[in-house]
């Protein structure tokens, strides 16, 4: 769970909300479990054993003095042959409690209670009155008690003792307030009053619990949403700082899947923690605590099943995590396949490969389905398995509780309450049984997310050397480069010097290393060997930001963003005003078609440049480079997919853009190459010759072949 723990750092800053959530959970658990204890007074009232007052007073006496009394049926205990016609029969006197210290023992009979000294023949006192006086004795007040006990000889003896009360229970005032609403008489009306009071308490607890459920649910989701937003910010910030080589090697679809699908699953894990993972166990534990108050021995027996539950949950959780990781990988593959098929739909249709693509997608889909079914099987197994194990624990607890009742250690009403509490506790833990599975799924998702965060960023220098301007030359010195995972070098010992302001064309066959060479200049990749120097300064000693501020790239693959035309042109220089943007567009011959658009420069460019032709998009990108006004321009086969009219205008724009600017042009067309100051011929990763067209056509066979087969096309 280490990866899931890392996710929690996005949650802890919201600790005030977390505290409120925990308070709400406590209130929910307390009111939920306490509502089951109301069964006891309800049954007491309905069965007519001792009434609501008697039950409340007896429990207060047990708490304050450690003594309990036998509960009669409907009538008070009486002995007509005894001078004292009514009495309270003690069934328990706990050691180290006030009752025991005052001399009271089990089987003693309390016959009279008074706040003053008791005389020789005080007369009789109703059992309910004695119980009321014992329960409501104020703190540090004294009560005198007359009781009868049996000596070892079997003879009955009379004793008098006193009790100095400790502080009353914190709930005594509230309980007495509720009891004052009910008559102590054993009548139909008093029973009705008692039922109304109990229902009022239940209703109050239910409303409080529901309000707490609302705040817990709302705040939990809010904490998750804020945490996920912060996580996505951090992940995205890291992604844009990662090397381009990572995406060239692994593709972008899996990264998008991790960013969207996996982050959502991780969020579901956090939500599970703040809802079911703490609420259901809290309810179960609180029910156990209430049951513990009734009989701790039975609760301990019930808890003997926990080790078996823990073992089963752990085993199932491991299987869930393994299946989840595989399913998330399949999600990434599906996204990649979908993106590939939609973007290549024209090729799919023109070559009639719909069936092939369907079969390929079906294979990816079936792998995902297989892993999802594994997860579903484990999730489906968890709840019934927990229910069976809980059933066995419950049966053992029931049988023991039954024996407890038959032995006279627990009355029937407490027995029913105990069964309800244990059953509800088992149900709460059953509901929480799949929490571990959810957390394992979230942990698997977090592992994939943080694999992105743990990927090294582009290497930058902490103390950059920053030439203010390029004054002399750019030098490629003994450059060799190999792509990650490749067996052979893409560039081999390349040496090239370009003077400031020169326009150099780089020509070569497909795969010869042209684009690779120029990708090293803005440090999209770093050379395996050698160095690139700007006026003698190694570009690896410059900060990436300062280096790239000097460079603009216009590539074959047009890159636009879902924004206005103006914002796309100003992408490299956001501070530019509208006049500067329009001037750049005019220089790139883009203003003529932008003005004819519905919203002009405020027109939104759709996804992947939807609505504009390739030539129009290319001129917008050239306008972006014009506005940036870079010292170095890289023009990478930018006219390979445009029509003749667009090519002519792009050539005009390019001619203006490259004037008195160091520029590198990769092209397959003679019209683009012929006017270059220098032409560098590259073949199989090596520069075989450099010079002007007239020189190379005479002496370089590689260039001559390129000229005849490609440049004249």
Tab-separated table of N, CA and C in Angstrom, residues 387-530:
chain	number	residue	atom	x	y	z
A	387	UNK	N	-19.954	-13.310	4.945
A	387	UNK	CA	-21.246	-13.594	5.569
A	387	UNK	C	-21.248	-14.976	6.223
A	388	UNK	N	-20.660	-15.966	5.527
A	388	UNK	CA	-20.603	-17.323	6.079
A	388	UNK	C	-19.751	-17.357	7.346
A	389	UNK	N	-18.577	-16.729	7.270
A	389	UNK	CA	-17.709	-16.716	8.449
A	389	UNK	C	-18.380	-15.966	9.601
A	390	UNK	N	-19.055	-14.847	9.271
A	390	UNK	CA	-19.768	-14.107	10.308
A	390	UNK	C	-20.918	-14.901	10.901
A	391	UNK	N	-21.541	-15.734	10.053
A	391	UNK	CA	-22.650	-16.560	10.542
A	391	UNK	C	-22.179	-17.536	11.612
A	392	UNK	N	-21.048	-18.189	11.344
A	392	UNK	CA	-20.523	-19.147	12.334
A	392	UNK	C	-20.193	-18.441	13.652
A	393	UNK	N	-19.562	-17.258	13.535
A	393	UNK	CA	-19.251	-16.506	14.754
A	393	UNK	C	-20.533	-16.098	15.468
A	394	UNK	N	-21.556	-15.711	14.696
A	394	UNK	CA	-22.817	-15.315	15.293
A	394	UNK	C	-23.533	-16.466	15.985
A	395	UNK	N	-23.477	-17.649	15.363
A	395	UNK	CA	-24.136	-18.816	15.981
A	395	UNK	C	-23.498	-19.151	17.325
A	396	UNK	N	-22.156	-19.097	17.340
A	396	UNK	CA	-21.460	-19.389	18.606
A	396	UNK	C	-21.842	-18.357	19.665
A	397	UNK	N	-21.887	-17.071	19.260
A	397	UNK	CA	-22.277	-16.025	20.196
A	397	UNK	C	-23.709	-16.197	20.676
A	398	UNK	N	-24.611	-16.602	19.764
A	398	UNK	CA	-26.010	-16.822	20.131
A	398	UNK	C	-26.152	-17.938	21.150
A	399	UNK	N	-25.479	-19.050	20.910
A	399	UNK	CA	-25.590	-20.178	21.827
A	399	UNK	C	-25.061	-19.821	23.205
A	400	UNK	N	-23.957	-19.060	23.228
A	400	UNK	CA	-23.403	-18.679	24.515
A	400	UNK	C	-24.342	-17.706	25.238
A	401	UNK	N	-24.925	-16.762	24.470
A	401	UNK	CA	-25.859	-15.808	25.079
A	401	UNK	C	-27.089	-16.527	25.629
A	402	UNK	N	-27.538	-17.571	24.897
A	402	UNK	CA	-28.693	-18.343	25.361
A	402	UNK	C	-28.401	-19.014	26.697
A	403	UNK	N	-27.194	-19.592	26.795
A	403	UNK	CA	-26.792	-20.216	28.050
A	403	UNK	C	-26.714	-19.178	29.168
A	404	UNK	N	-26.279	-18.004	28.804
A	404	UNK	CA	-26.152	-16.906	29.780
A	404	UNK	C	-27.531	-16.536	30.348
A	405	UNK	N	-28.534	-16.510	29.463
A	405	UNK	CA	-29.902	-16.176	29.889
A	405	UNK	C	-30.466	-17.285	30.775
A	406	UNK	N	-30.271	-18.519	30.325
A	406	UNK	CA	-30.820	-19.646	31.100
A	406	UNK	C	-30.173	-19.745	32.474
A	407	UNK	N	-28.921	-19.294	32.574
A	407	UNK	CA	-28.229	-19.332	33.862
A	407	UNK	C	-28.604	-18.142	34.737
A	408	UNK	N	-29.408	-17.233	34.215
A	408	UNK	CA	-29.848	-16.083	35.000
A	408	UNK	C	-28.873	-14.935	35.015
A	409	UNK	N	-27.850	-14.959	34.154
A	409	UNK	CA	-26.864	-13.877	34.108
A	409	UNK	C	-27.269	-12.737	33.178
A	410	UNK	N	-28.357	-12.905	32.451
A	410	UNK	CA	-28.810	-11.879	31.518
A	410	UNK	C	-30.313	-12.031	31.348
A	411	UNK	N	-31.034	-10.903	31.361
A	411	UNK	CA	-32.484	-11.036	31.187
A	411	UNK	C	-32.831	-11.079	29.702
A	412	UNK	N	-34.087	-11.376	29.403
A	412	UNK	CA	-34.512	-11.630	28.025
A	412	UNK	C	-34.383	-10.399	27.140
A	413	UNK	N	-34.706	-9.240	27.682
A	413	UNK	CA	-34.632	-8.026	26.867
A	413	UNK	C	-33.194	-7.718	26.459
A	414	UNK	N	-32.255	-7.892	27.377
A	414	UNK	CA	-30.851	-7.672	27.047
A	414	UNK	C	-30.364	-8.727	26.061
A	415	UNK	N	-30.936	-9.942	26.177
A	415	UNK	CA	-30.583	-11.000	25.236
A	415	UNK	C	-30.965	-10.597	23.813
A	416	UNK	N	-32.180	-10.091	23.626
A	416	UNK	CA	-32.611	-9.667	22.296
A	416	UNK	C	-31.769	-8.497	21.802
A	417	UNK	N	-31.483	-7.557	22.673
A	417	UNK	CA	-30.639	-6.416	22.286
A	417	UNK	C	-29.245	-6.890	21.889
A	418	UNK	N	-28.693	-7.850	22.637
A	418	UNK	CA	-27.380	-8.408	22.329
A	418	UNK	C	-27.373	-9.042	20.936
A	419	UNK	N	-28.418	-9.818	20.623
A	419	UNK	CA	-28.504	-10.451	19.308
A	419	UNK	C	-28.555	-9.397	18.197
A	420	UNK	N	-29.338	-8.367	18.405
A	420	UNK	CA	-29.444	-7.317	17.394
A	420	UNK	C	-28.119	-6.586	17.207
A	421	UNK	N	-27.436	-6.291	18.293
A	421	UNK	CA	-26.154	-5.580	18.212
A	421	UNK	C	-25.099	-6.426	17.516
A	422	UNK	N	-25.006	-7.705	17.887
A	422	UNK	CA	-24.013	-8.575	17.256
A	422	UNK	C	-24.340	-8.797	15.781
A	423	UNK	N	-25.627	-8.982	15.475
A	423	UNK	CA	-26.021	-9.166	14.080
A	423	UNK	C	-25.735	-7.937	13.237
A	424	UNK	N	-26.045	-6.774	13.787
A	424	UNK	CA	-25.784	-5.530	13.062
A	424	UNK	C	-24.289	-5.282	12.916
A	425	UNK	N	-23.543	-5.611	13.942
A	425	UNK	CA	-22.091	-5.480	13.860
A	425	UNK	C	-21.532	-6.359	12.756
A	426	UNK	N	-22.000	-7.611	12.693
A	426	UNK	CA	-21.537	-8.519	11.647
A	426	UNK	C	-21.896	-7.991	10.268
A	427	UNK	N	-23.094	-7.421	10.129
A	427	UNK	CA	-23.517	-6.869	8.845
A	427	UNK	C	-22.668	-5.666	8.451
A	428	UNK	N	-22.327	-4.827	9.418
A	428	UNK	CA	-21.475	-3.664	9.117
A	428	UNK	C	-20.102	-4.109	8.643
A	429	UNK	N	-19.544	-5.107	9.307
A	429	UNK	CA	-18.229	-5.603	8.885
A	429	UNK	C	-18.325	-6.309	7.534
A	430	UNK	N	-19.467	-6.941	7.253
A	430	UNK	CA	-19.637	-7.574	5.948
A	430	UNK	C	-19.654	-6.508	4.849
A	431	UNK	N	-20.358	-5.404	5.101
A	431	UNK	CA	-20.389	-4.317	4.125
A	431	UNK	C	-18.995	-3.751	3.880
A	432	UNK	N	-18.168	-3.780	4.917
A	432	UNK	CA	-16.805	-3.238	4.791
A	432	UNK	C	-15.822	-4.262	4.254
A	433	UNK	N	-16.297	-5.486	3.992
A	433	UNK	CA	-15.372	-6.566	3.618
A	433	UNK	C	-14.698	-6.327	2.273
A	434	UNK	N	-15.379	-5.596	1.356
A	434	UNK	CA	-14.754	-5.344	0.061
A	434	UNK	C	-13.931	-4.064	0.043
A	435	UNK	N	-13.822	-3.395	1.192
A	435	UNK	CA	-13.011	-2.175	1.268
A	435	UNK	C	-11.563	-2.470	0.909
A	436	UNK	N	-11.043	-3.560	1.434
A	436	UNK	CA	-9.644	-3.909	1.155
A	436	UNK	C	-9.436	-4.135	-0.333
A	437	UNK	N	-10.423	-4.750	-0.997
A	437	UNK	CA	-10.333	-4.943	-2.443
A	437	UNK	C	-10.271	-3.598	-3.162
A	438	UNK	N	-11.131	-2.660	-2.737
A	438	UNK	CA	-11.132	-1.333	-3.352
A	438	UNK	C	-9.804	-0.619	-3.132
A	439	UNK	N	-9.251	-0.773	-1.945
A	439	UNK	CA	-7.971	-0.119	-1.657
A	439	UNK	C	-6.839	-0.747	-2.466
A	440	UNK	N	-6.900	-2.049	-2.691
A	440	UNK	CA	-5.886	-2.701	-3.516
A	440	UNK	C	-5.999	-2.233	-4.962
A	441	UNK	N	-7.229	-2.048	-5.438
A	441	UNK	CA	-7.409	-1.507	-6.777
A	441	UNK	C	-6.833	-0.093	-6.855
A	442	UNK	N	-7.114	0.708	-5.854
A	442	UNK	CA	-6.591	2.077	-5.823
A	442	UNK	C	-5.070	2.068	-5.742
A	443	UNK	N	-4.512	1.139	-4.978
A	443	UNK	CA	-3.052	1.050	-4.856
A	443	UNK	C	-2.417	0.701	-6.198
A	444	UNK	N	-3.060	-0.224	-6.942
A	444	UNK	CA	-2.543	-0.575	-8.265
A	444	UNK	C	-2.590	0.631	-9.195
A	445	UNK	N	-3.679	1.411	-9.115
A	445	UNK	CA	-3.789	2.618	-9.937
A	445	UNK	C	-2.730	3.647	-9.541
A	446	UNK	N	-2.531	3.811	-8.239
A	446	UNK	CA	-1.519	4.767	-7.757
A	446	UNK	C	-0.117	4.355	-8.204
A	447	UNK	N	0.139	3.068	-8.239
A	447	UNK	CA	1.451	2.594	-8.680
A	447	UNK	C	1.730	3.036	-10.112
A	448	UNK	N	0.718	2.961	-10.962
A	448	UNK	CA	0.896	3.385	-12.351
A	448	UNK	C	1.006	4.910	-12.457
A	449	UNK	N	0.208	5.611	-11.658
A	449	UNK	CA	0.274	7.077	-11.700
A	449	UNK	C	1.651	7.572	-11.257
A	450	UNK	N	2.126	7.024	-10.139
A	450	UNK	CA	3.393	7.515	-9.602
A	450	UNK	C	4.593	7.005	-10.398
A	451	UNK	N	4.362	6.007	-11.267
A	451	UNK	CA	5.440	5.631	-12.187
A	451	UNK	C	5.738	6.784	-13.138
A	452	UNK	N	4.712	7.603	-13.434
A	452	UNK	CA	4.946	8.815	-14.229
A	452	UNK	C	5.715	9.844	-13.419
A	453	UNK	N	5.247	10.069	-12.196
A	453	UNK	CA	5.879	11.084	-11.341
A	453	UNK	C	7.327	10.714	-11.039
A	454	UNK	N	7.609	9.408	-10.950
A	454	UNK	CA	8.959	8.963	-10.617
A	454	UNK	C	9.897	8.949	-11.824
A	455	UNK	N	9.345	9.157	-13.018
A	455	UNK	CA	10.194	9.233	-14.208
A	455	UNK	C	11.024	10.513	-14.158
A	456	UNK	N	12.297	10.395	-14.480
A	456	UNK	CA	13.186	11.561	-14.413
A	456	UNK	C	12.721	12.661	-15.361
A	457	UNK	N	12.870	13.890	-14.914
A	457	UNK	CA	12.592	15.032	-15.776
A	457	UNK	C	13.763	15.238	-16.741
A	458	UNK	N	13.558	16.138	-17.699
A	458	UNK	CA	14.664	16.515	-18.569
A	458	UNK	C	15.808	17.057	-17.719
A	459	UNK	N	17.006	16.631	-18.064
A	459	UNK	CA	18.163	17.073	-17.287
A	459	UNK	C	18.445	18.545	-17.570
A	460	UNK	N	18.510	19.323	-16.505
A	460	UNK	CA	18.769	20.759	-16.632
A	460	UNK	C	19.935	21.103	-15.726
A	461	UNK	N	20.520	22.259	-15.934
A	461	UNK	CA	21.655	22.673	-15.120
A	461	UNK	C	21.214	23.714	-14.103
A	462	UNK	N	21.819	23.671	-12.922
A	462	UNK	CA	21.439	24.603	-11.861
A	462	UNK	C	22.130	25.958	-12.012
A	463	UNK	N	23.299	25.974	-12.654
A	463	UNK	CA	24.023	27.232	-12.866
A	463	UNK	C	24.287	27.408	-14.356
A	464	UNK	N	23.273	27.875	-15.086
A	464	UNK	CA	23.407	27.911	-16.544
A	464	UNK	C	24.351	28.990	-17.037
A	465	UNK	N	25.053	28.629	-18.129
A	465	UNK	CA	25.821	29.626	-18.873
A	465	UNK	C	24.887	30.166	-19.948
A	466	UNK	N	24.718	31.479	-20.003
A	466	UNK	CA	23.698	32.058	-20.880
A	466	UNK	C	24.332	33.091	-21.819
A	467	UNK	N	24.686	32.691	-23.052
A	467	UNK	CA	25.118	33.700	-24.019
A	467	UNK	C	23.946	34.602	-24.371
A	468	UNK	N	24.149	35.905	-24.325
A	468	UNK	CA	23.050	36.829	-24.602
A	468	UNK	C	22.575	36.686	-26.046
A	469	UNK	N	23.476	36.574	-26.965
A	469	UNK	CA	23.160	36.433	-28.388
A	469	UNK	C	24.181	35.496	-29.029
A	470	UNK	N	23.759	34.838	-30.098
A	470	UNK	CA	24.716	34.035	-30.864
A	470	UNK	C	25.473	34.998	-31.779
A	471	UNK	N	26.772	35.120	-31.551
A	471	UNK	CA	27.567	36.079	-32.301
A	471	UNK	C	28.357	35.435	-33.425
A	472	UNK	N	28.687	34.137	-33.295
A	472	UNK	CA	29.603	33.529	-34.269
A	472	UNK	C	29.031	32.295	-34.963
A	473	UNK	N	28.901	31.168	-34.217
A	473	UNK	CA	28.557	29.927	-34.908
A	473	UNK	C	27.923	28.897	-33.981
A	474	UNK	N	27.325	27.923	-34.618
A	474	UNK	CA	26.791	26.738	-33.943
A	474	UNK	C	27.596	25.547	-34.416
A	475	UNK	N	28.082	24.746	-33.452
A	475	UNK	CA	28.983	23.654	-33.808
A	475	UNK	C	28.465	22.328	-33.275
A	476	UNK	N	28.337	21.356	-34.183
A	476	UNK	CA	28.064	19.967	-33.804
A	476	UNK	C	29.404	19.253	-33.814
A	477	UNK	N	29.863	18.816	-32.654
A	477	UNK	CA	31.209	18.289	-32.524
A	477	UNK	C	31.185	16.814	-32.099
A	478	UNK	N	31.602	15.941	-33.021
A	478	UNK	CA	31.717	14.498	-32.751
A	478	UNK	C	30.422	13.914	-32.160
A	479	UNK	N	29.303	14.258	-32.786
A	479	UNK	CA	27.997	13.861	-32.262
A	479	UNK	C	27.655	12.421	-32.668
A	480	UNK	N	27.350	11.620	-31.668
A	480	UNK	CA	26.761	10.289	-31.883
A	480	UNK	C	25.529	10.183	-30.997
A	481	UNK	N	24.540	9.451	-31.515
A	481	UNK	CA	23.290	9.333	-30.746
A	481	UNK	C	22.615	7.994	-31.035
A	482	UNK	N	22.076	7.405	-29.972
A	482	UNK	CA	21.319	6.158	-30.096
A	482	UNK	C	20.029	6.306	-29.313
A	483	UNK	N	18.910	5.976	-29.937
A	483	UNK	CA	17.615	6.055	-29.260
A	483	UNK	C	17.534	5.017	-28.134
A	484	UNK	N	16.835	5.345	-27.054
A	484	UNK	CA	16.683	4.372	-25.966
A	484	UNK	C	16.076	3.068	-26.468
A	485	UNK	N	16.726	1.974	-26.141
A	485	UNK	CA	16.229	0.659	-26.544
A	485	UNK	C	16.706	0.212	-27.914
A	486	UNK	N	17.335	1.122	-28.687
A	486	UNK	CA	17.805	0.757	-30.029
A	486	UNK	C	19.151	0.037	-29.954
A	487	UNK	N	19.437	-0.758	-30.985
A	487	UNK	CA	20.697	-1.507	-31.024
A	487	UNK	C	21.803	-0.734	-31.739
A	488	UNK	N	21.433	0.127	-32.685
A	488	UNK	CA	22.430	0.834	-33.482
A	488	UNK	C	22.304	2.341	-33.299
A	489	UNK	N	23.390	3.055	-33.561
A	489	UNK	CA	23.396	4.509	-33.473
A	489	UNK	C	22.605	5.105	-34.632
A	490	UNK	N	21.790	6.124	-34.317
A	490	UNK	CA	21.083	6.851	-35.370
A	490	UNK	C	21.984	7.920	-35.979
A	491	UNK	N	22.946	8.443	-35.201
A	491	UNK	CA	23.956	9.393	-35.666
A	491	UNK	C	25.328	8.881	-35.277
A	492	UNK	N	26.302	9.074	-36.176
A	492	UNK	CA	27.634	8.530	-35.939
A	492	UNK	C	28.692	9.595	-36.233
A	493	UNK	N	29.296	10.105	-35.187
A	493	UNK	CA	30.428	11.015	-35.286
A	493	UNK	C	30.164	12.169	-36.258
A	494	UNK	N	29.085	12.878	-36.019
A	494	UNK	CA	28.692	13.990	-36.889
A	494	UNK	C	29.441	15.248	-36.469
A	495	UNK	N	30.014	15.933	-37.455
A	495	UNK	CA	30.671	17.216	-37.223
A	495	UNK	C	30.119	18.220	-38.227
A	496	UNK	N	29.677	19.365	-37.721
A	496	UNK	CA	29.065	20.362	-38.594
A	496	UNK	C	29.172	21.723	-37.924
A	497	UNK	N	29.585	22.728	-38.700
A	497	UNK	CA	29.659	24.095	-38.182
A	497	UNK	C	28.791	24.994	-39.039
A	498	UNK	N	27.948	25.770	-38.379
A	498	UNK	CA	27.022	26.670	-39.073
A	498	UNK	C	27.276	28.090	-38.574
A	499	UNK	N	27.579	28.994	-39.513
A	499	UNK	CA	27.841	30.378	-39.148
A	499	UNK	C	26.532	31.095	-38.813
A	500	UNK	N	26.670	32.123	-38.000
A	500	UNK	CA	25.495	32.922	-37.639
A	500	UNK	C	24.861	33.506	-38.895
A	501	UNK	N	23.533	33.354	-38.997
A	501	UNK	CA	22.790	33.915	-40.119
A	501	UNK	C	22.754	33.026	-41.336
A	502	UNK	N	23.440	31.910	-41.313
A	502	UNK	CA	23.412	31.013	-42.467
A	502	UNK	C	22.109	30.218	-42.513
A	503	UNK	N	21.701	29.923	-43.754
A	503	UNK	CA	20.553	29.061	-43.990
A	503	UNK	C	21.079	27.735	-44.506
A	504	UNK	N	20.952	26.680	-43.695
A	504	UNK	CA	21.533	25.399	-44.057
A	504	UNK	C	20.414	24.388	-44.298
A	505	UNK	N	20.480	23.723	-45.424
A	505	UNK	CA	19.525	22.669	-45.753
A	505	UNK	C	20.160	21.327	-45.425
A	506	UNK	N	19.411	20.486	-44.754
A	506	UNK	CA	19.874	19.143	-44.405
A	506	UNK	C	19.077	18.162	-45.251
A	507	UNK	N	19.772	17.419	-46.116
A	507	UNK	CA	19.093	16.502	-47.035
A	507	UNK	C	19.616	15.094	-46.811
A	508	UNK	N	18.779	14.148	-47.159
A	508	UNK	CA	19.138	12.746	-47.014
A	508	UNK	C	17.916	11.879	-47.222
A	509	UNK	N	18.146	10.604	-47.384
A	509	UNK	CA	17.033	9.676	-47.586
A	509	UNK	C	16.252	9.523	-46.269
A	510	UNK	N	15.071	8.929	-46.384
A	510	UNK	CA	14.263	8.681	-45.186
A	510	UNK	C	15.020	7.791	-44.218
A	511	UNK	N	15.019	8.203	-42.919
A	511	UNK	CA	15.697	7.408	-41.907
A	511	UNK	C	17.186	7.628	-41.832
A	512	UNK	N	17.683	8.623	-42.547
A	512	UNK	CA	19.135	8.854	-42.552
A	512	UNK	C	19.610	9.568	-41.293
A	513	UNK	N	18.696	10.266	-40.571
A	513	UNK	CA	19.084	10.933	-39.329
A	513	UNK	C	18.932	12.435	-39.354
A	514	UNK	N	18.245	12.965	-40.389
A	514	UNK	CA	18.094	14.428	-40.511
A	514	UNK	C	17.357	15.011	-39.306
A	515	UNK	N	16.132	14.502	-39.060
A	515	UNK	CA	15.316	15.021	-37.955
A	515	UNK	C	15.976	14.747	-36.615
A	516	UNK	N	16.604	13.579	-36.499
A	516	UNK	CA	17.285	13.246	-35.245
A	516	UNK	C	18.369	14.268	-34.925
A	517	UNK	N	19.137	14.658	-35.941
A	517	UNK	CA	20.213	15.627	-35.734
A	517	UNK	C	19.657	16.957	-35.224
A	518	UNK	N	18.589	17.432	-35.847
A	518	UNK	CA	18.064	18.744	-35.462
A	518	UNK	C	17.272	18.674	-34.155
A	519	UNK	N	16.781	17.502	-33.776
A	519	UNK	CA	16.121	17.357	-32.474
A	519	UNK	C	17.093	17.505	-31.309
A	520	UNK	N	18.390	17.366	-31.597
A	520	UNK	CA	19.386	17.525	-30.537
A	520	UNK	C	19.622	19.000	-30.198
A	521	UNK	N	19.338	19.885	-31.148
A	521	UNK	CA	19.639	21.300	-30.931
A	521	UNK	C	18.753	21.913	-29.837
A	522	UNK	N	17.425	21.701	-29.829
A	522	UNK	CA	16.611	22.208	-28.697
A	522	UNK	C	16.614	21.245	-27.509
A	523	UNK	N	17.470	20.242	-27.573
A	523	UNK	CA	17.638	19.256	-26.505
A	523	UNK	C	16.363	18.453	-26.239
A	524	UNK	N	15.672	18.088	-27.346
A	524	UNK	CA	14.614	17.096	-27.170
A	524	UNK	C	15.260	15.758	-26.777
A	525	UNK	N	16.475	15.573	-27.244
A	525	UNK	CA	17.320	14.451	-26.835
A	525	UNK	C	18.717	15.004	-26.582
A	526	UNK	N	19.485	14.300	-25.782
A	526	UNK	CA	20.890	14.652	-25.564
A	526	UNK	C	21.755	13.630	-26.282
A	527	UNK	N	22.866	14.078	-26.923
A	527	UNK	CA	23.712	13.134	-27.664
A	527	UNK	C	24.339	12.088	-26.745
A	528	UNK	N	24.515	10.901	-27.292
A	528	UNK	CA	25.190	9.843	-26.543
A	528	UNK	C	26.665	10.198	-26.365
A	529	UNK	N	27.242	10.771	-27.427
A	529	UNK	CA	28.641	11.239	-27.378
A	529	UNK	C	28.710	12.579	-28.092
A	530	UNK	N	29.735	13.354	-27.743
A	530	UNK	CA	29.950	14.629	-28.392
A	530	UNK	C	29.201	15.762	-27.718
